[in-house]
Amino acid sequence: MAKTIILIPSRLNSKRLKNKPLLEIDGFPLVVHTYKRAKMSKICSNVYVCTDSKEIKKKCEQFSSKVIMTSSRHINGTERIAEAAKKLKLQDNDIIVDVQGDEPLIDPTQIDNTIKFFKNNKFEIVLPNILMKNGSSKNIVKLVFDENNQVRWMSRSELPFYFKSKKKIFYKHLSIIAFTKKSLIKYAKLKPSKNEKIESIELLRALENDIKIGTFTIKSDTFSVDVLEDYFKAQKYFKTDKIKKKYL
């Protein structure tokens, strides 16, 4: 029977927000909040933080979070968790869920719903999306997908562009990504693609190499912490967050 595990890529040298994984809210670093919430998944058998930073490793272990050390040569989180998957000696059909380390408000039910959708559909990669009305932020990756839930493109620009309609709807890429080990290693063996480098969106490498990505829409107000404004917003959200009460 295939295993299902969560791998959380985390790096210290974020350009947009210095030392982001170690910034604290309610006494826990952001990456530890992500780990604690991921551990609440009812499907996954194990959770690991994957990093090249000794500081992140030390801090995570202070909060009893499992860590896998990886190379500093990786250019994105998907490459980083691919190395971790090799170290864990997983089977090709084992399911790996990438939960970004800057998602301290992630809901564990969203992780489980992503896994269920992945198991029930024939995509090589699956990620959820959230409906939104403003697509102007360059920090948010927007998706375009067809009626069969297959992702056709991603961009930091307003996508799609509403040429005539005044009513605008966008779909935000939520930072939970499901792979099999086979599809993850397939991705990691590919060279960075043209538009991946232009947009700095790692999954464009998959799309530009004809790897099928599926998506489904969920209701949520969760968000990643990309810049300082997001960190302040997360501090505010945590004041009324119910999930944190289960692990604080």
XYZ file of C-alpha atoms in Angstrom:
248
model
C 0.000 0.000 0.000
C 1.319 3.434 -0.964
C 2.547 5.744 1.760
C 1.482 9.381 1.977
C 3.871 11.861 3.569
C 4.212 15.634 3.821
C 7.457 17.425 2.985
C 7.823 21.092 3.926
C 10.578 22.915 2.009
C 12.063 25.820 3.918
C 14.988 28.138 3.244
C 16.395 31.020 5.232
C 17.546 33.415 2.508
C 14.195 34.741 1.321
C 14.698 37.912 -0.720
C 11.315 39.428 0.114
C 11.280 38.813 3.886
C 14.501 38.185 5.798
C 14.651 35.049 7.989
C 10.992 34.403 7.182
C 10.725 30.777 8.452
C 11.985 31.803 11.899
C 9.701 34.783 12.427
C 7.486 34.030 15.412
C 3.775 34.223 16.063
C 2.457 33.169 19.485
C 5.871 31.757 20.419
C 6.248 29.462 17.385
C 8.310 30.125 14.236
C 6.252 30.237 11.023
C 7.744 26.972 9.741
C 6.861 25.212 13.008
C 3.254 26.420 12.780
C 3.160 24.895 9.293
C 4.653 21.638 10.607
C 2.261 21.384 13.577
C -0.763 21.945 11.362
C 0.474 19.506 8.709
C 0.866 16.880 11.449
C -2.891 17.152 11.999
C -3.581 15.553 8.613
C -5.637 12.393 9.078
C -4.152 10.733 5.995
C -0.410 11.410 6.028
C 1.858 9.038 7.912
C 4.746 11.436 8.491
C 5.865 15.049 8.154
C 9.360 16.462 7.604
C 10.800 19.950 7.197
C 13.343 19.930 4.345
C 16.047 22.593 4.570
C 19.682 23.440 3.960
C 19.759 25.757 6.993
C 21.293 24.640 10.285
C 19.416 27.486 12.005
C 16.061 26.202 10.735
C 17.018 22.646 11.697
C 17.976 23.686 15.219
C 14.811 25.728 15.740
C 12.542 23.012 14.357
C 14.085 20.365 16.584
C 13.518 22.585 19.608
C 9.812 22.141 18.849
C 10.072 18.390 18.144
C 9.742 18.828 14.378
C 11.455 16.248 12.147
C 14.015 17.648 9.714
C 15.796 16.359 6.611
C 18.889 18.310 5.602
C 19.237 18.980 1.879
C 21.664 20.610 -0.533
C 21.944 24.391 -0.813
C 22.103 24.116 -4.611
C 18.351 23.756 -5.179
C 16.658 26.675 -6.909
C 13.174 25.921 -5.590
C 11.250 23.940 -3.003
C 10.166 21.211 -5.422
C 13.778 20.309 -6.168
C 14.491 20.343 -2.426
C 11.727 17.892 -1.527
C 12.742 15.654 -4.447
C 16.121 15.176 -2.767
C 14.386 14.445 0.536
C 12.129 11.885 -1.160
C 15.208 10.061 -2.455
C 16.753 10.036 1.014
C 13.577 8.504 2.443
C 13.765 5.725 -0.181
C 10.105 6.032 -1.077
C 8.431 3.920 -3.767
C 7.405 5.385 -7.141
C 3.687 5.309 -6.271
C 4.048 6.803 -2.781
C 2.278 10.162 -2.480
C 4.251 13.230 -1.451
C 2.488 16.416 -0.409
C 4.507 19.614 -0.649
C 3.279 22.169 1.894
C 5.202 25.421 1.660
C 6.887 26.488 4.895
C 5.400 29.985 4.667
C 1.807 28.745 5.122
C 1.376 29.062 8.929
C -2.416 29.285 8.591
C -2.828 26.133 6.524
C -5.882 24.036 7.359
C -5.076 20.295 7.660
C -8.417 19.401 6.050
C -7.209 21.204 2.906
C -4.230 18.849 2.821
C -6.458 15.796 3.155
C -8.876 17.059 0.489
C -5.942 17.557 -1.885
C -4.817 13.969 -1.321
C -8.345 12.650 -1.928
C -8.654 14.615 -5.171
C -5.226 13.372 -6.257
C -6.180 9.745 -5.606
C -9.503 10.084 -7.432
C -8.116 11.700 -10.586
C -5.420 10.922 -13.117
C -3.166 13.953 -12.895
C 0.582 13.748 -12.309
C 0.439 16.775 -10.004
C -2.490 18.282 -8.095
C -2.922 21.582 -6.282
C -5.983 23.361 -4.859
C -7.043 26.887 -5.725
C -8.973 29.649 -3.984
C -11.389 32.012 -5.720
C -10.472 35.684 -5.411
C -11.725 38.963 -6.893
C -8.475 40.913 -7.097
C -5.652 39.508 -9.197
C -3.301 42.487 -9.118
C -0.748 41.245 -6.546
C 2.467 39.939 -8.111
C 3.066 37.875 -4.975
C 0.030 35.695 -5.726
C 0.161 33.057 -8.459
C -3.053 32.877 -10.480
C -4.265 29.791 -12.358
C -6.189 29.245 -15.549
C -7.787 25.816 -15.846
C -10.305 24.162 -18.134
C -13.662 22.478 -17.494
C -11.823 19.204 -16.809
C -9.886 20.828 -13.950
C -6.602 20.688 -15.864
C -4.311 23.663 -15.267
C -3.432 25.380 -18.539
C -1.257 28.242 -17.296
C -0.037 30.161 -14.240
C 1.082 33.745 -13.847
C 1.801 36.500 -11.349
C -0.053 38.866 -13.698
C -3.842 39.205 -13.813
C -4.796 35.930 -15.396
C -7.067 35.631 -17.273
C -7.259 39.175 -18.601
C -10.872 40.390 -18.634
C -11.046 42.282 -21.916
C -14.781 43.103 -21.795
C -16.338 41.749 -18.626
C -16.382 44.051 -15.612
C -16.938 41.149 -13.244
C -13.509 39.688 -12.514
C -12.797 36.304 -10.932
C -9.330 34.881 -10.357
C -8.097 31.609 -8.894
C -5.184 31.717 -6.483
C -2.710 28.831 -6.290
C -2.776 27.497 -2.708
C 0.645 26.211 -1.645
C -0.258 22.535 -1.259
C 1.029 20.325 -4.075
C 0.546 16.559 -4.382
C 2.837 14.299 -6.425
C 3.737 10.664 -6.615
C 7.436 10.138 -6.013
C 7.691 9.215 -9.696
C 6.190 12.504 -10.896
C 8.246 14.508 -8.386
C 11.533 12.967 -9.549
C 10.429 13.429 -13.161
C 10.026 17.153 -12.475
C 13.347 17.458 -10.646
C 15.276 15.919 -13.565
C 14.040 18.622 -15.944
C 16.008 21.794 -16.601
C 14.468 25.108 -15.489
C 12.131 26.238 -18.259
C 11.944 29.566 -20.059
C 8.780 30.889 -18.421
C 9.613 29.402 -15.026
C 12.655 31.689 -14.977
C 10.702 34.698 -16.260
C 7.815 34.405 -13.776
C 9.658 32.633 -10.934
C 6.877 30.026 -10.749
C 8.404 26.582 -10.366
C 5.438 24.581 -11.657
C 5.649 26.296 -15.043
C 8.511 23.867 -15.615
C 5.975 21.047 -15.382
C 3.471 22.729 -17.710
C 6.154 23.549 -20.271
C 7.142 19.884 -20.322
C 3.574 18.583 -20.779
C 3.179 17.265 -17.238
C -0.533 17.277 -16.437
C -1.521 19.358 -13.413
C -4.999 19.160 -11.922
C -6.748 21.577 -9.594
C -9.957 21.997 -7.621
C -11.494 24.993 -5.871
C -11.814 25.243 -2.102
C -13.267 27.887 0.184
C -10.595 29.410 2.384
C -9.076 32.686 3.537
C -5.621 31.224 4.179
C -2.584 32.922 2.636
C 1.170 32.547 2.465
C 3.550 34.929 4.219
C 5.575 36.449 1.381
C 6.269 39.997 2.550
C 6.237 41.939 5.839
C 2.643 43.041 5.292
C 1.606 39.365 5.152
C 3.412 38.679 8.428
C 1.481 41.460 10.194
C -1.737 40.173 8.639
C -0.968 36.638 9.869
C -0.398 37.924 13.407
C -3.852 39.468 13.288
C -5.479 36.290 11.915
C -3.906 34.153 14.629
C -5.810 36.054 17.311
C -9.017 34.295 16.245
C -7.561 31.138 14.704
C -9.143 27.951 16.065
C -6.656 25.389 14.766
C -3.741 26.769 16.795
C -5.586 25.954 20.015
C -5.084 22.270 19.242
C -1.286 22.446 19.321
C -0.210 25.565 21.244
